[in-house]
Amino acid sequence: MAGNGFNIRAVQDGFAGEVTGIDICKPLTRDIVNAIERGMDQYAVLTFPDQPLTDEEQVAFTANFGELEITLAGQMAKPEERRFQQLELGDISNFNGADTTRLRARDDKRRMYALANRLWHSDASFRPIGAGYTLLHSRIVPSKGADTQFADMRAAYDALSAAEKQEVEGLICEHSIVFSREQIGFGEYNPGFEEHLKPVPHRLVFTHPKTGRKSLYLSSHIGGIVGWPVPEARAFLRDLMEHATQPQFVYSHKWQVNEMVIWDNRTVMHRATRFDDLKEVRDLRRTSLKGTGLEVRLPAMAAE
Ligand code: OGA
Ligand code: MN
């Protein structure tokens, strides 16, 4: 038992859970941290309502689960374009950088870049090691829209036929931020980041190191499959994406203020949904961790 009152209530069967009975603004015992990790392995998405965290508390809470990552968006932004100078803290808002009296203009480049969050994706899958957990905390939520949706890639894998499971096993996909952005017609990257734009390989089937459960490591950042002609790979991936995002695999999260949501990018995809971002404010803070078990062993290397 993790202690006094800690409880996880299933929000959507076996997929999302709501955690109550703890105060995540304060330092946590190892028991509680372990209980949250076990909850993440079981559910893949956990929500923590009524947690009025400060930025510092969010960073401290995140550090319980591993080493914090710096987002590519944060890295690429010029200092004067950034809202937070601490790069581990991602600005998921529509404010005009540090100027919180203004919203981003319709054609603002940062707005264009962030609009790709509306595509189903797994965070940082365009990196050699993608993100493990992402932690998103809400400060201001608009009056309507702006839900975050999650798709359970374990259930999507389980629902494949035996023949399909055999077909996806061993496939290596190529992920790049360029592939997801080009789907919405965005291609303006600051110079000096060419290395970060190159495709990286990831196995399509992820095996969870603790539970042994398999899932589909899908993401809109994927633009090809190693050894496949590009059109064939993209047509195949479209079918697989359509399969994996059917309503029975999806949980739509409606945000309350001061809510923390954690998801495991290795086992779920997610996407933002629309809201009136030219008129209403939405302010969330994001932290994320490197995903363990995502190291790629290419078939040629694995044979050694
Ligand atoms: C993210 C993300 C979704 C949202 O922060 O990585 O995809 O609803 N956010 O803001
Ligand atoms: Mn994301």
Short mmCIF file of C-alpha atoms and ligand atoms in Angstrom, two decimals:
data_model
loop_
_atom_site.label_atom_id
_atom_site.label_comp_id
_atom_site.label_asym_id
_atom_site.label_seq_id
_atom_site.Cartn_x
_atom_site.Cartn_y
_atom_site.Cartn_z
CA MET A 1 0.00 0.00 0.00
CA ALA A 2 1.29 3.40 -0.92
CA GLY A 3 -0.23 5.02 2.14
CA ASN A 4 -3.02 7.28 3.30
CA GLY A 5 -5.77 7.71 0.82
CA PHE A 6 -3.82 7.16 -2.40
CA ASN A 7 -6.32 5.90 -4.92
CA ILE A 8 -6.61 5.37 -8.66
CA ARG A 9 -10.11 5.29 -10.11
CA ALA A 10 -10.52 3.92 -13.63
CA VAL A 11 -11.80 6.69 -15.88
CA GLN A 12 -11.74 4.59 -18.98
CA ASP A 13 -11.34 0.87 -18.52
CA GLY A 14 -7.71 -0.12 -18.17
CA PHE A 15 -6.51 2.95 -20.03
CA ALA A 16 -6.94 6.19 -18.06
CA GLY A 17 -7.06 6.54 -14.29
CA GLU A 18 -7.75 9.43 -11.91
CA VAL A 19 -5.42 9.73 -8.93
CA THR A 20 -6.63 11.21 -5.66
CA GLY A 21 -5.52 11.20 -2.04
CA ILE A 22 -2.04 12.66 -2.56
CA ASP A 23 -0.54 16.14 -2.75
CA ILE A 24 1.94 16.20 -5.63
CA CYS A 25 3.01 19.79 -4.82
CA LYS A 26 5.01 18.37 -1.91
CA PRO A 27 8.00 16.01 -1.96
CA LEU A 28 6.80 12.41 -2.33
CA THR A 29 7.97 9.23 -0.65
CA ARG A 30 9.55 6.53 -2.80
CA ASP A 31 6.48 4.37 -2.03
CA ILE A 32 4.14 6.89 -3.60
CA VAL A 33 6.44 7.38 -6.60
CA ASN A 34 6.50 3.61 -7.12
CA ALA A 35 2.72 3.45 -6.82
CA ILE A 36 2.36 6.15 -9.51
CA GLU A 37 4.78 4.26 -11.78
CA ARG A 38 2.82 1.05 -11.27
CA GLY A 39 -0.34 2.98 -12.07
CA MET A 40 1.28 4.28 -15.27
CA ASP A 41 2.26 0.75 -16.29
CA GLN A 42 -1.29 -0.40 -15.74
CA TYR A 43 -3.18 2.58 -17.21
CA ALA A 44 -0.81 4.60 -19.48
CA VAL A 45 -2.65 7.89 -18.73
CA LEU A 46 -3.14 9.25 -15.20
CA THR A 47 -4.92 12.46 -14.24
CA PHE A 48 -4.40 14.32 -10.96
CA PRO A 49 -7.19 16.85 -10.33
CA ASP A 50 -6.87 19.82 -7.93
CA GLN A 51 -3.09 20.09 -7.85
CA PRO A 52 -2.11 23.79 -7.85
CA LEU A 53 1.57 23.27 -8.70
CA THR A 54 4.07 26.04 -9.30
CA ASP A 55 6.61 25.66 -12.12
CA GLU A 56 9.31 24.68 -9.60
CA GLU A 57 7.03 22.08 -8.04
CA GLN A 58 6.23 20.62 -11.45
CA VAL A 59 9.94 20.27 -12.23
CA ALA A 60 10.56 18.65 -8.82
CA PHE A 61 7.59 16.28 -9.23
CA THR A 62 8.79 15.28 -12.72
CA ALA A 63 12.32 14.56 -11.46
CA ASN A 64 10.90 11.72 -9.31
CA PHE A 65 10.47 9.69 -12.49
CA GLY A 66 13.77 10.33 -14.28
CA GLU A 67 15.85 12.92 -16.06
CA LEU A 68 14.00 15.88 -17.56
CA GLU A 69 14.23 16.52 -21.29
CA ILE A 70 14.46 19.79 -23.14
CA THR A 71 11.96 20.08 -25.98
CA LEU A 72 13.14 20.72 -29.53
CA ALA A 73 10.74 23.67 -29.75
CA GLY A 74 12.41 25.19 -26.66
CA GLN A 75 15.85 24.48 -28.04
CA MET A 76 15.10 26.02 -31.42
CA ALA A 77 13.38 29.14 -30.09
CA LYS A 78 15.47 32.29 -29.89
CA PRO A 79 15.78 33.53 -26.28
CA GLU A 80 13.59 36.56 -27.04
CA GLU A 81 10.85 34.25 -28.41
CA ARG A 82 10.74 32.16 -25.23
CA ARG A 83 8.34 32.55 -22.37
CA PHE A 84 10.38 30.54 -19.86
CA GLN A 85 14.15 30.68 -19.73
CA GLN A 86 14.27 27.31 -17.99
CA LEU A 87 14.25 25.05 -21.04
CA GLU A 88 12.94 21.98 -19.18
CA LEU A 89 9.65 23.83 -18.81
CA GLY A 90 7.64 23.76 -22.02
CA ASP A 91 5.22 26.58 -22.75
CA ILE A 92 2.00 25.02 -24.04
CA SER A 93 0.08 28.26 -24.30
CA ASN A 94 -1.05 30.65 -26.98
CA PHE A 95 0.55 33.68 -25.33
CA ASN A 96 2.91 35.83 -27.36
CA GLY A 97 6.06 34.50 -25.67
CA ALA A 98 6.84 36.37 -22.46
CA ASP A 99 4.20 39.00 -23.30
CA THR A 100 1.16 37.50 -21.58
CA THR A 101 -0.97 40.53 -22.39
CA ARG A 102 -1.18 39.39 -26.02
CA LEU A 103 -2.09 36.19 -27.81
CA ARG A 104 -0.09 34.90 -30.76
CA ALA A 105 -1.14 36.35 -34.08
CA ARG A 106 -2.86 34.11 -36.62
CA ASP A 107 0.28 33.77 -38.77
CA ASP A 108 2.78 33.56 -35.87
CA LYS A 109 5.42 30.93 -36.66
CA ARG A 110 5.21 29.46 -33.13
CA ARG A 111 1.46 29.05 -33.57
CA MET A 112 1.99 27.29 -36.91
CA TYR A 113 4.54 24.94 -35.36
CA ALA A 114 2.29 24.13 -32.39
CA LEU A 115 -0.70 23.41 -34.63
CA ALA A 116 0.97 20.10 -35.51
CA ASN A 117 0.02 18.99 -31.97
CA ARG A 118 -3.41 18.42 -33.52
CA LEU A 119 -1.98 15.41 -35.39
CA TRP A 120 -1.83 12.10 -33.51
CA HIS A 121 1.71 11.75 -32.22
CA SER A 122 4.09 10.45 -29.60
CA ASP A 123 6.25 13.16 -28.07
CA ALA A 124 9.82 13.46 -29.35
CA SER A 125 9.60 10.25 -31.39
CA PHE A 126 11.74 12.19 -33.89
CA ARG A 127 14.64 11.84 -31.45
CA PRO A 128 16.97 8.83 -31.28
CA ILE A 129 15.34 8.12 -27.91
CA GLY A 130 11.80 9.45 -27.75
CA ALA A 131 9.99 10.72 -24.67
CA GLY A 132 8.78 8.40 -21.91
CA TYR A 133 6.35 10.29 -19.72
CA THR A 134 5.02 13.71 -20.60
CA LEU A 135 3.51 15.74 -17.77
CA LEU A 136 1.09 18.50 -18.64
CA HIS A 137 -0.30 20.89 -16.05
CA SER A 138 -3.19 23.26 -16.69
CA ARG A 139 -3.25 26.87 -15.47
CA ILE A 140 -5.84 28.48 -17.71
CA VAL A 141 -8.32 26.55 -19.84
CA PRO A 142 -10.64 27.98 -22.50
CA SER A 143 -14.42 27.87 -22.13
CA LYS A 144 -14.78 25.25 -24.85
CA GLY A 145 -12.72 22.85 -26.94
CA ALA A 146 -9.03 22.13 -26.34
CA ASP A 147 -9.49 18.61 -25.01
CA THR A 148 -6.44 16.39 -25.22
CA GLN A 149 -7.14 13.00 -26.73
CA PHE A 150 -5.24 9.80 -26.04
CA ALA A 151 -5.21 6.58 -28.05
CA ASP A 152 -4.19 3.31 -26.38
CA MET A 153 -1.51 1.71 -28.55
CA ARG A 154 -1.54 -1.47 -26.46
CA ALA A 155 -5.22 -2.09 -27.16
CA ALA A 156 -4.63 -1.15 -30.81
CA TYR A 157 -1.85 -3.74 -31.02
CA ASP A 158 -3.94 -6.40 -29.27
CA ALA A 159 -6.77 -5.86 -31.75
CA LEU A 160 -4.58 -6.70 -34.78
CA SER A 161 -5.06 -10.12 -36.35
CA ALA A 162 -2.32 -12.70 -35.91
CA ALA A 163 -1.22 -12.09 -39.51
CA GLU A 164 -1.07 -8.32 -38.95
CA LYS A 165 0.93 -8.79 -35.75
CA GLN A 166 3.40 -10.86 -37.70
CA GLU A 167 3.57 -8.21 -40.41
CA VAL A 168 4.37 -5.31 -38.05
CA GLU A 169 6.84 -7.28 -35.92
CA GLY A 170 10.40 -6.26 -36.77
CA LEU A 171 9.46 -3.22 -38.89
CA ILE A 172 11.58 -0.12 -38.36
CA CYS A 173 9.97 3.27 -38.97
CA GLU A 174 11.71 6.54 -39.79
CA HIS A 175 10.62 9.50 -37.68
CA SER A 176 11.36 13.18 -38.25
CA ILE A 177 9.72 16.40 -37.12
CA VAL A 178 9.81 17.40 -40.79
CA PHE A 179 7.36 14.60 -41.70
CA SER A 180 4.69 15.70 -39.22
CA ARG A 181 5.05 19.41 -40.00
CA GLU A 182 4.92 18.87 -43.75
CA GLN A 183 1.47 17.32 -43.30
CA ILE A 184 0.17 20.73 -42.30
CA GLY A 185 2.39 22.63 -44.75
CA PHE A 186 4.88 23.95 -42.21
CA GLY A 187 8.59 23.96 -43.03
CA GLU A 188 10.27 27.01 -41.50
CA TYR A 189 13.04 25.88 -39.19
CA ASN A 190 15.64 28.18 -37.69
CA PRO A 191 19.09 27.49 -39.20
CA GLY A 192 21.58 25.45 -37.20
CA PHE A 193 19.22 22.57 -36.32
CA GLU A 194 19.61 20.45 -39.48
CA GLU A 195 20.98 17.54 -37.45
CA HIS A 196 17.74 17.43 -35.40
CA LEU A 197 15.60 17.25 -38.52
CA LYS A 198 17.11 14.05 -39.92
CA PRO A 199 14.98 10.89 -39.71
CA VAL A 200 15.69 8.50 -36.83
CA PRO A 201 14.75 4.79 -36.68
CA HIS A 202 12.34 3.25 -34.18
CA ARG A 203 10.79 -0.17 -33.97
CA LEU A 204 7.10 -0.16 -34.80
CA VAL A 205 6.35 -2.70 -32.07
CA PHE A 206 7.32 -1.61 -28.58
CA THR A 207 7.63 -4.15 -25.80
CA HIS A 208 7.20 -2.65 -22.35
CA PRO A 209 10.30 -3.49 -20.31
CA LYS A 210 8.31 -4.05 -17.10
CA THR A 211 4.98 -5.51 -18.17
CA GLY A 212 6.13 -7.22 -21.37
CA ARG A 213 3.01 -5.86 -23.08
CA LYS A 214 3.35 -4.96 -26.74
CA SER A 215 2.11 -1.76 -28.32
CA LEU A 216 2.32 0.11 -31.61
CA TYR A 217 4.87 2.91 -31.53
CA LEU A 218 3.03 5.11 -34.00
CA SER A 219 3.34 8.86 -34.53
CA SER A 220 2.67 11.46 -37.22
CA HIS A 221 6.41 12.03 -37.18
CA ILE A 222 6.78 8.78 -39.15
CA GLY A 223 7.53 9.26 -42.86
CA GLY A 224 8.78 5.85 -43.94
CA ILE A 225 9.58 2.24 -43.13
CA VAL A 226 13.13 0.96 -43.60
CA GLY A 227 13.34 -1.11 -46.79
CA TRP A 228 9.89 -0.08 -48.10
CA PRO A 229 9.09 2.27 -51.00
CA VAL A 230 7.83 5.54 -49.48
CA PRO A 231 4.31 5.52 -51.01
CA GLU A 232 3.74 1.92 -49.89
CA ALA A 233 4.97 2.74 -46.37
CA ARG A 234 2.80 5.84 -46.09
CA ALA A 235 -0.32 4.08 -47.39
CA PHE A 236 0.28 1.26 -44.89
CA LEU A 237 0.90 3.67 -42.02
CA ARG A 238 -2.30 5.55 -42.83
CA ASP A 239 -4.27 2.33 -42.51
CA LEU A 240 -2.53 1.51 -39.26
CA MET A 241 -3.16 5.02 -37.87
CA GLU A 242 -6.83 4.72 -38.79
CA HIS A 243 -7.02 1.37 -37.02
CA ALA A 244 -5.19 2.63 -33.93
CA THR A 245 -7.33 5.73 -33.41
CA GLN A 246 -10.78 4.15 -33.55
CA PRO A 247 -13.13 5.48 -30.85
CA GLN A 248 -12.85 2.36 -28.69
CA PHE A 249 -9.14 3.07 -28.17
CA VAL A 250 -9.53 6.80 -27.46
CA TYR A 251 -9.94 8.74 -24.21
CA SER A 252 -10.78 12.46 -24.54
CA HIS A 253 -9.61 14.50 -21.60
CA LYS A 254 -11.56 17.64 -20.66
CA TRP A 255 -9.28 19.91 -18.70
CA GLN A 256 -10.01 21.54 -15.37
CA VAL A 257 -7.72 24.23 -14.01
CA ASN A 258 -4.82 22.95 -11.87
CA GLU A 259 -4.88 19.46 -13.21
CA MET A 260 -1.83 17.34 -13.90
CA VAL A 261 -2.00 14.70 -16.60
CA ILE A 262 0.77 12.17 -17.20
CA TRP A 263 0.94 9.88 -20.18
CA ASP A 264 3.46 7.34 -21.38
CA ASN A 265 4.51 8.19 -24.94
CA ARG A 266 5.75 4.66 -25.43
CA THR A 267 2.25 3.22 -25.15
CA VAL A 268 -0.16 6.01 -26.14
CA MET A 269 -0.49 8.56 -28.90
CA HIS A 270 -2.13 11.88 -28.19
CA ARG A 271 -3.34 15.01 -29.92
CA ALA A 272 -4.65 18.44 -29.06
CA THR A 273 -8.10 19.45 -30.26
CA ARG A 274 -9.26 22.78 -31.61
CA PHE A 275 -10.29 25.87 -29.67
CA ASP A 276 -10.67 29.56 -30.42
CA ASP A 277 -7.00 30.33 -29.82
CA LEU A 278 -7.14 33.79 -31.37
CA LYS A 279 -9.66 34.90 -28.73
CA GLU A 280 -9.31 32.63 -25.68
CA VAL A 281 -6.32 31.84 -23.49
CA ARG A 282 -5.07 28.33 -22.88
CA ASP A 283 -2.04 28.02 -20.63
CA LEU A 284 -0.45 24.66 -19.84
CA ARG A 285 3.09 23.80 -18.69
CA ARG A 286 4.86 20.75 -19.94
CA THR A 287 7.74 18.64 -18.69
CA SER A 288 8.92 15.37 -20.17
CA LEU A 289 11.35 12.51 -19.65
CA LYS A 290 13.45 10.32 -21.88
CA GLY A 291 11.79 6.96 -22.58
CA THR A 292 13.55 3.84 -21.39
CA GLY A 293 13.33 0.79 -23.60
CA LEU A 294 13.18 2.88 -26.77
CA GLU A 295 16.81 2.29 -27.70
CA VAL A 296 16.80 0.89 -31.20
CA ARG A 297 18.52 -2.34 -32.00
CA LEU A 298 18.51 -2.51 -35.77
CA PRO A 299 18.13 -6.10 -37.08
CA ALA A 300 21.68 -6.12 -38.50
CA MET A 301 23.07 -5.10 -35.11
CA ALA A 302 20.85 -7.47 -33.15
CA ALA A 303 22.25 -10.41 -35.13
CA GLU A 304 25.79 -9.79 -33.86
C1 OGA B 1 2.12 18.35 -26.00
C2 OGA B 1 0.82 18.16 -26.66
C3 OGA B 1 -1.55 18.49 -26.42
C4 OGA B 1 -2.44 19.56 -25.94
O1 OGA B 1 2.23 19.23 -25.14
O2 OGA B 1 3.05 17.59 -26.31
O3 OGA B 1 0.75 17.45 -27.62
O4 OGA B 1 -3.65 19.31 -25.82
N1 OGA B 1 -0.22 18.79 -26.10
O5 OGA B 1 -1.95 20.68 -25.70
MN MN B 2 2.60 16.19 -27.73
#
